[in-house]
Short mmCIF file of C-alpha atoms in Angstrom, two decimals:
data_model
loop_
_atom_site.label_atom_id
_atom_site.label_comp_id
_atom_site.label_asym_id
_atom_site.label_seq_id
_atom_site.Cartn_x
_atom_site.Cartn_y
_atom_site.Cartn_z
CA MET H 5 -97.41 -10.68 70.76
CA LYS H 6 -100.70 -9.77 69.55
CA LYS H 7 -103.94 -10.90 71.36
CA ASN H 8 -106.95 -12.12 69.85
CA TRP H 9 -110.08 -11.79 71.85
CA LEU H 10 -110.36 -14.26 73.59
CA MET H 11 -106.58 -14.31 74.85
CA ARG H 12 -107.68 -11.12 75.91
CA LEU H 13 -110.35 -12.39 77.99
CA ILE H 14 -108.44 -14.88 79.63
CA GLY H 15 -105.99 -12.38 80.11
CA MET H 16 -102.53 -14.22 78.34
CA SER H 17 -101.24 -14.21 75.02
CA THR H 18 -101.21 -16.88 72.72
CA GLU H 19 -97.58 -17.59 73.43
CA GLU H 20 -97.82 -18.00 76.85
CA ALA H 21 -101.36 -20.31 76.33
CA VAL H 22 -99.30 -22.68 74.41
CA GLN H 23 -96.77 -22.87 76.47
CA SER H 24 -98.66 -23.55 79.37
CA ARG H 25 -98.99 -27.18 80.62
CA ALA H 26 -102.34 -26.25 82.26
CA VAL H 27 -103.89 -25.59 79.28
CA ARG H 28 -102.46 -28.49 77.14
CA ASP H 29 -104.20 -30.46 80.28
CA VAL H 30 -107.23 -28.74 79.86
CA ALA H 31 -107.58 -28.68 75.99
CA GLY H 32 -106.92 -32.90 76.48
CA SER H 33 -109.24 -33.27 79.23
CA LEU H 34 -112.17 -31.15 77.44
CA LEU H 35 -111.67 -33.27 74.31
CA LEU H 36 -111.74 -36.72 76.52
CA ASN H 37 -114.66 -35.08 78.36
CA ILE H 38 -116.69 -34.11 74.83
CA THR H 39 -116.37 -37.64 73.43
CA GLY H 40 -117.31 -39.37 76.44
CA ARG H 41 -120.07 -37.18 76.88
CA ILE H 42 -121.00 -37.56 73.14
CA LEU H 43 -120.34 -41.26 73.72
CA GLN H 44 -122.60 -41.14 76.90
CA ILE H 45 -125.67 -39.77 75.25
CA GLY H 46 -125.05 -42.18 72.15
CA LEU H 47 -125.35 -44.94 74.74
CA ALA H 48 -128.65 -43.37 76.21
CA ILE H 49 -130.09 -42.97 72.67
CA LEU H 50 -129.06 -46.06 71.86
CA LEU H 51 -130.70 -47.72 75.13
CA ALA H 52 -133.78 -45.48 74.82
CA ARG H 53 -134.12 -47.39 71.42
CA ILE H 54 -133.79 -51.16 71.93
CA LEU H 55 -135.32 -51.04 75.57
CA SER H 56 -138.70 -50.30 76.32
CA LEU H 57 -139.57 -47.29 77.75
CA GLU H 58 -140.20 -48.82 81.50
CA GLU H 59 -137.14 -51.01 81.15
CA PHE H 60 -134.87 -47.56 80.36
CA GLY H 61 -136.79 -46.30 83.09
CA LEU H 62 -135.45 -49.55 85.14
CA PHE H 63 -131.89 -49.20 84.05
CA THR H 64 -131.71 -45.57 84.88
CA LEU H 65 -133.23 -46.27 88.34
CA VAL H 66 -130.53 -49.31 89.02
CA MET H 67 -128.13 -47.17 87.98
CA SER H 68 -128.78 -44.21 90.22
CA TRP H 69 -128.53 -46.26 92.97
CA VAL H 70 -125.50 -47.62 92.45
CA MET H 71 -123.73 -44.28 91.40
CA VAL H 72 -125.28 -43.18 95.13
CA LEU H 73 -123.75 -46.59 96.96
CA VAL H 74 -120.66 -45.93 95.15
CA VAL H 75 -119.71 -43.06 97.14
CA PRO H 76 -119.19 -45.17 100.63
CA SER H 77 -118.31 -47.80 98.95
CA MET H 78 -115.06 -45.78 97.76
CA LEU H 79 -114.60 -44.51 101.62
CA GLY H 80 -114.05 -40.74 100.30
CA THR H 81 -110.31 -41.77 99.01
CA ARG H 82 -111.27 -40.26 95.21
CA GLN H 83 -110.60 -36.79 95.92
CA PHE H 84 -108.29 -37.36 99.39
CA VAL H 85 -105.80 -39.71 97.39
CA GLN H 86 -105.99 -37.15 94.09
CA ARG H 87 -104.98 -34.50 96.86
CA GLU H 88 -102.40 -36.18 99.04
CA ILE H 89 -100.64 -37.48 95.90
CA ALA H 90 -100.38 -34.33 94.08
CA VAL H 91 -99.34 -32.44 96.99
CA ALA H 92 -97.04 -35.41 98.09
CA LYS H 93 -95.40 -35.48 94.80
CA ALA H 94 -94.79 -31.73 94.60
CA LYS H 95 -92.95 -31.93 97.81
CA GLY H 96 -91.02 -35.43 96.78
CA GLN H 97 -92.60 -37.63 99.50
CA TRP H 98 -92.24 -40.63 97.49
CA PRO H 99 -92.70 -43.14 100.17
CA GLN H 100 -96.01 -41.36 101.08
CA VAL H 101 -97.02 -41.83 97.45
CA LYS H 102 -96.57 -45.61 97.78
CA ALA H 103 -97.99 -45.76 101.29
CA LEU H 104 -100.89 -43.95 99.73
CA LEU H 105 -101.60 -46.02 96.57
CA ARG H 106 -101.85 -49.57 98.58
CA TRP H 107 -103.97 -48.32 101.61
CA SER H 108 -106.42 -46.75 99.13
CA THR H 109 -106.63 -49.77 97.16
CA VAL H 110 -107.07 -52.59 99.88
CA THR H 111 -109.34 -50.02 101.63
CA VAL H 112 -111.66 -49.86 98.62
CA LEU H 113 -111.77 -53.18 97.91
CA LEU H 114 -112.49 -54.50 101.01
CA VAL H 115 -115.46 -51.95 102.11
CA SER H 116 -117.47 -52.07 98.52
CA PHE H 117 -117.20 -55.82 98.78
CA MET H 118 -119.22 -55.07 102.17
CA ILE H 119 -121.72 -52.50 100.88
CA SER H 120 -122.34 -54.93 97.58
CA ALA H 121 -122.97 -57.67 100.05
CA PHE H 122 -124.96 -55.70 102.23
CA ALA H 123 -127.02 -54.33 99.58
CA VAL H 124 -127.54 -57.89 97.24
CA CYS H 125 -128.83 -59.63 101.08
CA TRP H 126 -131.35 -57.09 101.98
CA LEU H 127 -132.85 -57.19 99.14
CA ILE H 128 -132.69 -60.95 98.47
CA PHE H 129 -134.64 -61.11 101.64
CA ARG H 130 -137.14 -58.14 101.15
CA ILE H 131 -138.16 -59.47 97.53
CA PRO H 132 -138.46 -62.90 96.07
CA VAL H 133 -135.27 -63.90 94.02
CA HIS H 134 -136.83 -64.52 91.02
CA HIS H 135 -138.35 -61.04 90.71
CA SER H 136 -137.36 -59.69 87.21
CA ASP H 137 -136.48 -56.18 89.04
CA ASN H 138 -135.01 -57.97 92.08
CA LEU H 139 -132.30 -59.48 89.70
CA THR H 140 -131.47 -56.59 87.90
CA PHE H 141 -130.89 -54.68 91.42
CA ILE H 142 -128.65 -57.59 92.21
CA VAL H 143 -126.49 -57.51 89.08
CA GLY H 144 -126.48 -53.61 89.28
CA PHE H 145 -125.35 -54.06 92.83
CA ALA H 146 -122.59 -56.49 92.42
CA LEU H 147 -120.72 -53.85 90.01
CA LEU H 148 -119.95 -52.18 92.95
CA PRO H 149 -116.36 -53.31 93.67
CA LEU H 150 -115.43 -53.16 90.00
CA LEU H 151 -116.75 -49.19 89.71
CA ALA H 152 -115.23 -48.30 92.79
CA LEU H 153 -111.59 -49.61 91.78
CA LEU H 154 -112.09 -48.29 88.27
CA ARG H 155 -112.47 -44.49 89.78
CA LEU H 156 -110.10 -44.96 92.82
CA TRP H 157 -106.90 -46.08 90.41
CA GLN H 158 -107.99 -43.19 87.72
CA ALA H 159 -107.73 -40.82 90.89
CA GLN H 160 -104.49 -41.86 91.40
CA LEU H 161 -103.39 -41.54 87.92
CA ARG H 162 -104.80 -37.90 88.02
CA GLY H 163 -103.12 -37.12 91.37
CA TRP H 164 -99.70 -38.31 89.90
CA GLY H 165 -100.09 -35.77 87.07
CA ALA H 166 -101.66 -38.15 84.53
CA ILE H 167 -104.14 -36.38 83.83
CA LEU H 168 -105.65 -37.54 80.52
CA ALA H 169 -104.69 -41.73 81.25
CA GLY H 170 -106.80 -40.70 84.28
CA GLN H 171 -109.91 -40.27 82.22
CA ILE H 172 -109.74 -42.26 79.25
CA PRO H 173 -110.74 -45.99 80.70
CA GLU H 174 -114.10 -44.65 82.36
CA ASN H 175 -114.87 -41.83 79.42
CA ILE H 176 -113.86 -43.33 76.21
CA VAL H 177 -112.82 -47.41 76.76
CA GLN H 178 -116.14 -48.50 79.34
CA ARG H 179 -118.39 -46.41 77.25
CA LEU H 180 -116.92 -47.87 73.86
CA SER H 181 -117.34 -50.96 74.78
CA PHE H 182 -120.62 -50.82 76.56
CA GLY H 183 -122.13 -49.39 72.79
CA ALA H 184 -120.07 -52.56 71.03
CA LEU H 185 -121.95 -54.94 73.32
CA LEU H 186 -125.55 -53.29 73.12
CA LEU H 187 -125.01 -53.30 69.37
CA ALA H 188 -124.10 -57.24 69.38
CA GLY H 189 -127.00 -57.69 71.69
CA ALA H 190 -129.40 -56.16 69.48
CA ALA H 191 -127.82 -58.01 66.68
CA LEU H 192 -127.79 -61.31 67.95
CA LEU H 193 -131.34 -60.97 70.03
CA ALA H 194 -133.03 -59.28 67.12
CA SER H 195 -136.20 -61.25 67.40
CA VAL H 196 -136.45 -60.51 71.45
CA LYS H 197 -136.90 -57.28 73.55
CA MET H 198 -134.11 -57.13 75.27
CA GLY H 199 -134.50 -55.83 79.12
CA ALA H 200 -132.91 -54.13 81.60
CA LEU H 201 -130.77 -56.91 83.32
CA THR H 202 -129.14 -58.13 80.18
CA ALA H 203 -127.88 -54.35 79.66
CA LEU H 204 -126.63 -54.51 82.99
CA LEU H 205 -124.77 -57.54 82.41
CA MET H 206 -122.91 -56.06 79.66
CA GLN H 207 -122.24 -52.73 81.84
CA GLY H 208 -120.88 -55.07 83.96
CA LEU H 209 -118.08 -56.52 80.79
CA ALA H 210 -117.36 -53.43 80.01
CA ILE H 211 -116.22 -51.89 83.39
CA SER H 212 -114.21 -55.00 83.83
CA PHE H 213 -112.45 -53.91 80.64
CA ALA H 214 -112.12 -50.42 81.68
CA LEU H 215 -110.19 -51.62 85.18
CA ALA H 216 -108.00 -53.65 82.99
CA VAL H 217 -107.01 -50.84 80.66
CA THR H 218 -106.66 -48.48 84.22
CA ALA H 219 -104.32 -51.23 85.61
CA PHE H 220 -101.80 -51.12 82.39
CA PHE H 221 -101.80 -47.07 82.43
CA LYS H 222 -100.54 -47.73 86.04
CA PHE H 223 -97.99 -49.59 85.50
CA ARG H 224 -97.26 -47.50 82.13
CA TYR H 225 -97.24 -44.06 84.51
CA LEU H 226 -96.97 -44.70 87.89
CA ARG H 227 -93.41 -45.02 88.20
CA ILE H 228 -92.56 -43.90 91.89
CA PRO H 229 -89.00 -42.99 92.25
CA SER H 230 -87.22 -45.73 94.94
CA GLY H 231 -85.92 -45.32 98.27
CA GLY H 232 -87.73 -45.17 101.93
CA SER H 233 -89.81 -47.51 103.56
CA PRO H 234 -93.56 -46.41 102.92
CA GLU H 235 -94.90 -45.14 106.11
CA PHE H 236 -99.31 -46.01 106.90
CA GLU H 237 -101.01 -42.99 108.69
CA VAL H 238 -104.06 -45.39 108.48
CA TRP H 239 -105.97 -43.69 111.18
CA LYS H 240 -105.15 -40.42 110.16
CA TRP H 241 -106.07 -41.19 106.62
CA ILE H 242 -109.43 -42.60 107.38
CA ARG H 243 -110.35 -39.64 109.72
CA LEU H 244 -109.30 -36.85 106.35
CA SER H 245 -110.80 -39.27 103.93
CA SER H 246 -114.42 -39.72 105.91
CA ARG H 247 -114.51 -35.96 105.27
CA PHE H 248 -115.07 -36.69 101.54
CA THR H 249 -117.55 -39.94 102.05
CA LEU H 250 -120.00 -37.23 103.53
CA LEU H 251 -119.16 -34.83 100.45
CA GLY H 252 -118.94 -37.15 98.20
CA GLY H 253 -122.20 -38.98 99.06
CA LEU H 254 -124.05 -35.76 99.57
CA VAL H 255 -122.75 -34.66 96.13
CA THR H 256 -123.90 -37.69 94.33
CA LEU H 257 -127.28 -37.83 96.36
CA ASN H 258 -127.50 -34.51 95.21
CA SER H 259 -127.08 -35.39 91.61
CA GLN H 260 -129.24 -38.20 91.68
CA VAL H 261 -132.06 -37.69 93.83
CA GLY H 262 -134.72 -36.31 91.53
CA VAL H 263 -134.53 -39.79 89.28
CA LEU H 264 -134.61 -41.24 92.61
CA ILE H 265 -137.79 -39.66 93.66
CA VAL H 266 -139.31 -39.66 90.51
CA GLY H 267 -138.96 -43.50 90.45
CA VAL H 268 -140.68 -44.06 93.59
CA MET H 269 -143.35 -41.42 92.88
CA MET H 270 -144.26 -41.79 89.24
CA GLY H 271 -143.15 -45.13 88.48
CA LYS H 272 -140.35 -46.44 85.36
CA ALA H 273 -141.75 -44.86 82.39
CA ALA H 274 -141.67 -41.51 84.45
CA THR H 275 -138.14 -42.16 85.43
CA GLY H 276 -137.09 -42.59 81.91
CA LEU H 277 -138.52 -39.05 80.83
CA PHE H 278 -136.56 -37.47 83.95
CA SER H 279 -133.11 -39.23 83.04
CA VAL H 280 -133.31 -38.06 79.44
CA ALA H 281 -133.67 -34.45 80.43
CA VAL H 282 -130.82 -34.77 82.99
CA LYS H 283 -128.46 -36.49 80.58
CA GLY H 284 -129.13 -33.62 77.87
CA ALA H 285 -128.67 -30.74 80.70
CA ASP H 286 -125.49 -32.26 81.90
CA LEU H 287 -123.81 -31.97 78.77
CA LEU H 288 -123.61 -28.07 79.87
CA THR H 289 -120.92 -29.61 82.35
CA VAL H 290 -118.57 -31.07 79.85
CA ALA H 291 -116.31 -28.06 80.09
CA PHE H 292 -116.66 -27.47 83.54
CA LEU H 293 -115.82 -31.19 84.27
CA ALA H 294 -113.04 -31.52 81.99
CA ALA H 295 -111.21 -27.75 83.37
CA THR H 296 -111.67 -28.90 86.97
CA THR H 297 -110.61 -32.58 86.78
CA ALA H 298 -107.24 -30.97 84.90
CA LEU H 299 -107.14 -28.23 87.37
CA ALA H 300 -107.72 -30.15 90.75
CA PRO H 301 -104.21 -31.10 91.01
CA ARG H 302 -102.56 -27.60 90.70
CA MET H 303 -105.46 -26.43 92.84
CA ALA H 304 -104.25 -28.44 95.21
CA ALA H 305 -100.31 -27.81 94.58
CA PHE H 306 -100.45 -23.73 94.62
CA TYR H 307 -102.68 -23.15 97.22
CA SER H 308 -100.10 -25.59 99.50
CA GLU H 309 -97.65 -23.27 98.19
CA ASN H 310 -98.95 -20.35 98.94
CA ARG H 311 -99.12 -18.89 95.41
CA HIS H 312 -102.85 -17.90 95.66
CA GLY H 313 -101.91 -14.82 93.29
CA LYS H 314 -101.53 -17.44 90.41
CA LEU H 315 -103.85 -19.75 91.52
CA GLN H 316 -106.59 -17.22 90.84
CA LEU H 317 -105.21 -16.26 87.44
CA MET H 318 -105.78 -19.79 86.57
CA LEU H 319 -108.98 -20.15 87.79
CA VAL H 320 -110.17 -16.55 86.25
CA ARG H 321 -108.38 -17.53 83.23
CA ALA H 322 -109.82 -21.61 82.42
CA TYR H 323 -113.57 -20.72 83.90
CA ARG H 324 -113.81 -17.84 81.39
CA VAL H 325 -113.23 -20.29 78.27
CA VAL H 326 -115.38 -23.02 80.07
CA ALA H 327 -118.66 -20.17 79.79
CA LEU H 328 -117.97 -19.76 76.19
CA LEU H 329 -117.65 -23.21 75.05
CA THR H 330 -120.67 -23.59 77.44
CA PHE H 331 -123.03 -20.86 76.16
CA PRO H 332 -123.86 -21.95 72.98
CA VAL H 333 -125.46 -25.34 74.33
CA PHE H 334 -127.45 -23.73 76.78
CA LEU H 335 -128.77 -21.69 74.14
CA LEU H 336 -129.20 -24.68 71.91
CA PHE H 337 -131.56 -26.32 74.73
CA VAL H 338 -133.64 -23.66 75.94
CA PHE H 339 -134.95 -22.51 72.15
CA ALA H 340 -134.21 -26.10 70.25
CA GLY H 341 -134.51 -28.60 72.89
CA SER H 342 -136.94 -30.52 71.09
CA PHE H 343 -134.52 -31.60 68.57
CA PHE H 344 -132.47 -32.86 71.23
CA LEU H 345 -134.89 -34.84 72.28
CA LYS H 346 -136.32 -36.25 69.24
CA VAL H 347 -133.22 -37.97 68.66
CA PHE H 348 -134.40 -40.49 71.98
CA GLY H 349 -137.66 -40.84 70.13
CA SER H 350 -141.26 -39.46 69.96
CA SER H 351 -142.30 -40.39 73.31
CA PHE H 352 -139.24 -38.63 74.86
CA GLU H 353 -140.11 -35.04 73.97
CA ALA H 354 -142.64 -34.47 76.84
CA ALA H 355 -139.29 -33.87 78.70
CA LEU H 356 -138.67 -30.72 76.82
CA SER H 357 -139.88 -28.07 79.85
CA ALA H 358 -137.81 -30.24 82.23
CA LEU H 359 -134.83 -30.11 80.20
CA ILE H 360 -135.09 -26.02 79.42
CA ILE H 361 -135.38 -25.76 83.87
CA LEU H 362 -132.62 -28.08 84.27
CA SER H 363 -130.12 -26.33 81.60
CA PHE H 364 -130.80 -22.82 83.72
CA GLY H 365 -129.68 -24.66 86.66
CA LYS H 366 -126.39 -26.10 85.12
CA PHE H 367 -125.29 -22.91 83.38
CA PHE H 368 -125.61 -21.36 86.86
CA SER H 369 -123.35 -23.92 88.68
CA VAL H 370 -120.68 -23.28 84.85
CA LEU H 371 -120.95 -19.50 85.83
CA SER H 372 -119.94 -20.22 89.87
CA GLY H 373 -116.86 -22.30 88.89
CA PRO H 374 -115.22 -24.73 90.67
CA ASN H 375 -115.99 -23.71 94.31
CA GLY H 376 -116.44 -27.09 95.99
CA MET H 377 -113.35 -28.13 94.47
CA MET H 378 -111.18 -25.49 95.29
CA LEU H 379 -112.37 -26.13 99.04
CA ASN H 380 -111.71 -29.43 98.96
CA MET H 381 -108.42 -29.42 97.46
CA ALA H 382 -107.34 -26.68 100.05
CA GLY H 383 -108.19 -28.73 102.94
CA GLN H 384 -111.29 -27.22 103.28
CA GLU H 385 -113.70 -30.41 102.88
CA ARG H 386 -115.13 -29.81 106.03
CA VAL H 387 -117.16 -26.66 104.90
CA THR H 388 -118.04 -27.95 101.36
CA PRO H 389 -120.67 -30.29 102.91
CA MET H 390 -122.51 -28.09 104.83
CA ALA H 391 -123.76 -26.48 101.81
CA VAL H 392 -124.54 -29.69 99.90
CA ALA H 393 -126.34 -30.56 102.79
CA VAL H 394 -128.69 -27.46 102.42
CA SER H 395 -129.11 -28.06 98.86
CA VAL H 396 -129.97 -31.66 99.60
CA VAL H 397 -132.92 -31.26 101.97
CA LEU H 398 -134.22 -27.81 99.67
CA THR H 399 -134.35 -30.56 96.79
CA VAL H 400 -135.97 -33.46 98.69
CA ALA H 401 -138.94 -30.95 100.06
CA ALA H 402 -139.10 -29.13 96.97
CA SER H 403 -139.35 -32.27 94.94
CA VAL H 404 -142.18 -34.05 97.13
CA VAL H 405 -144.50 -30.90 97.20
CA LEU H 406 -143.64 -29.72 93.53
CA ILE H 407 -143.81 -33.64 91.60
CA PRO H 408 -147.69 -34.35 92.51
CA LEU H 409 -148.48 -30.58 91.49
CA MET H 410 -146.13 -30.24 88.00
CA GLY H 411 -144.40 -33.92 87.58
CA ILE H 412 -141.10 -34.30 86.20
CA ASN H 413 -141.33 -30.59 85.62
CA GLY H 414 -141.22 -30.20 89.27
CA ALA H 415 -138.88 -32.55 89.83
CA ALA H 416 -136.36 -30.35 87.71
CA LEU H 417 -137.44 -27.06 89.18
CA ALA H 418 -136.41 -28.63 92.69
CA SER H 419 -133.12 -29.78 91.20
CA THR H 420 -132.55 -26.44 90.23
CA LEU H 421 -133.26 -24.59 93.43
CA GLY H 422 -131.08 -27.33 95.25
CA ILE H 423 -127.89 -26.26 92.49
CA VAL H 424 -128.24 -22.23 92.75
CA THR H 425 -128.59 -22.55 96.85
CA TRP H 426 -125.61 -25.31 96.91
CA ASN H 427 -123.07 -22.89 94.50
CA VAL H 428 -123.92 -19.37 96.21
CA LEU H 429 -123.24 -20.88 99.37
CA LEU H 430 -119.93 -22.47 98.44
CA VAL H 431 -118.94 -19.49 96.35
CA ILE H 432 -119.34 -17.32 99.81
CA PHE H 433 -117.20 -20.11 101.46
CA CYS H 434 -114.60 -19.95 99.38
CA TYR H 435 -114.13 -16.16 98.97
CA LYS H 436 -114.37 -15.74 102.90
CA ARG H 437 -112.03 -18.62 103.90
CA LEU H 438 -109.63 -18.75 101.28
CA GLY H 439 -109.73 -15.29 99.74
CA ILE H 440 -110.32 -17.37 96.31
CA TRP H 441 -113.00 -15.48 93.95
CA THR H 442 -114.39 -18.53 92.02
CA PRO H 443 -117.38 -17.48 89.30
CA VAL H 444 -116.32 -16.31 85.88
CA LEU H 445 -117.62 -12.72 86.77
CA GLY H 446 -116.78 -10.07 89.32
CA ILE H 447 -113.63 -10.60 89.95
CA SER H 448 -112.45 -6.66 89.03
CA LEU H 449 -115.23 -6.04 91.84
CA VAL H 450 -113.31 -8.26 94.15
CA ARG H 451 -110.36 -6.83 93.11
CA LYS H 452 -111.05 -3.27 93.73
CA LYS H 453 -112.38 -4.33 97.32
CA ARG H 454 -109.42 -5.63 98.25
CA SER H 455 -106.91 -2.71 96.96
CA VAL H 456 -110.01 0.00 98.94
CA SER H 457 -109.57 -1.95 102.15
#
């Protein structure tokens, strides 16, 4: 069958593409992620229009802290369980799957409740409870168990192979519910300016509804064959998942550190501006995250089965398409980013330079491929935190120096330096330790080098 230019680029025929389950999963995941990201941007626009700039900044700051704290709340189970369930299913180890499902759910509930309670108590003793900002943070921290359980159950579904069902609740259901609640609240409270506290309460209701939908999906898709009694290797699992805790914490901190430092050094209004630039630049990773989410179980399965050639081919094909889909968005933000920012309000145009700087960093990350996920799925999760830790330290140090000089543009430049450093190190680690080349460019040179050696 004749190949068009796209099929030649990724190295497969049109018939192969249609028949490939991996391609179908990536396509479905991409559609979900695009829809989810559109909803996320729509929610940000809605919040920016409904809330004042300071209240929008406060909401963003609270949610940034929630995203950081949800990582230790999950104790590294998100990626660990997804990997182990995928491997156990490939080997037909059904009792192992049952044990992983039960252990991870109980563990996440206990740990998330403890961290949430500790954070709330610390706030109550630190600041008077009647302080409006304090109440907003307390409500945000109370969301930790709900959000942690939602993300765990989705990871369980993805590990089992229900890739789309493992993304719909958070990407679609939660965001649609939150948007509907915001619109209803704005209509009912038309004469009163809504605050960050009310928005967070609505966020909690939306997460609860998404959790209920995830429970239904688990009942629908997780049909595990009977036979054998579950064997709980608790201490082994805790030891292995703890590596993902460090990694997940560093990755999340790396993504949120700019917002947190801007919040501390420049206040709520600047936080609102910078967060919009971050959300815009994050659009560049929609296709990347969709492909990575869909292909992660196959990365684990192919590597565990020593099918390295097929794994390398899958990565090259998938992420070349990802780069092609991302490039127009990159050009749009670099040359016409002001049109995007105007949608949030005229005051947000001040974030244009930050948006452009962050876009360069995000596009570089896309071109670097799924280096971190590949290492994690291959059992090299000890290596990844080293690169991310270097990136976090560099980002924090650069932020402290550049923010007083350049404001939110300094925060954007610091974040971009961290992203580039992180990806360069992980690409090197992935190639040296696994023999897998993750960037979308340069695979032919790597193959020539291998053939010569």
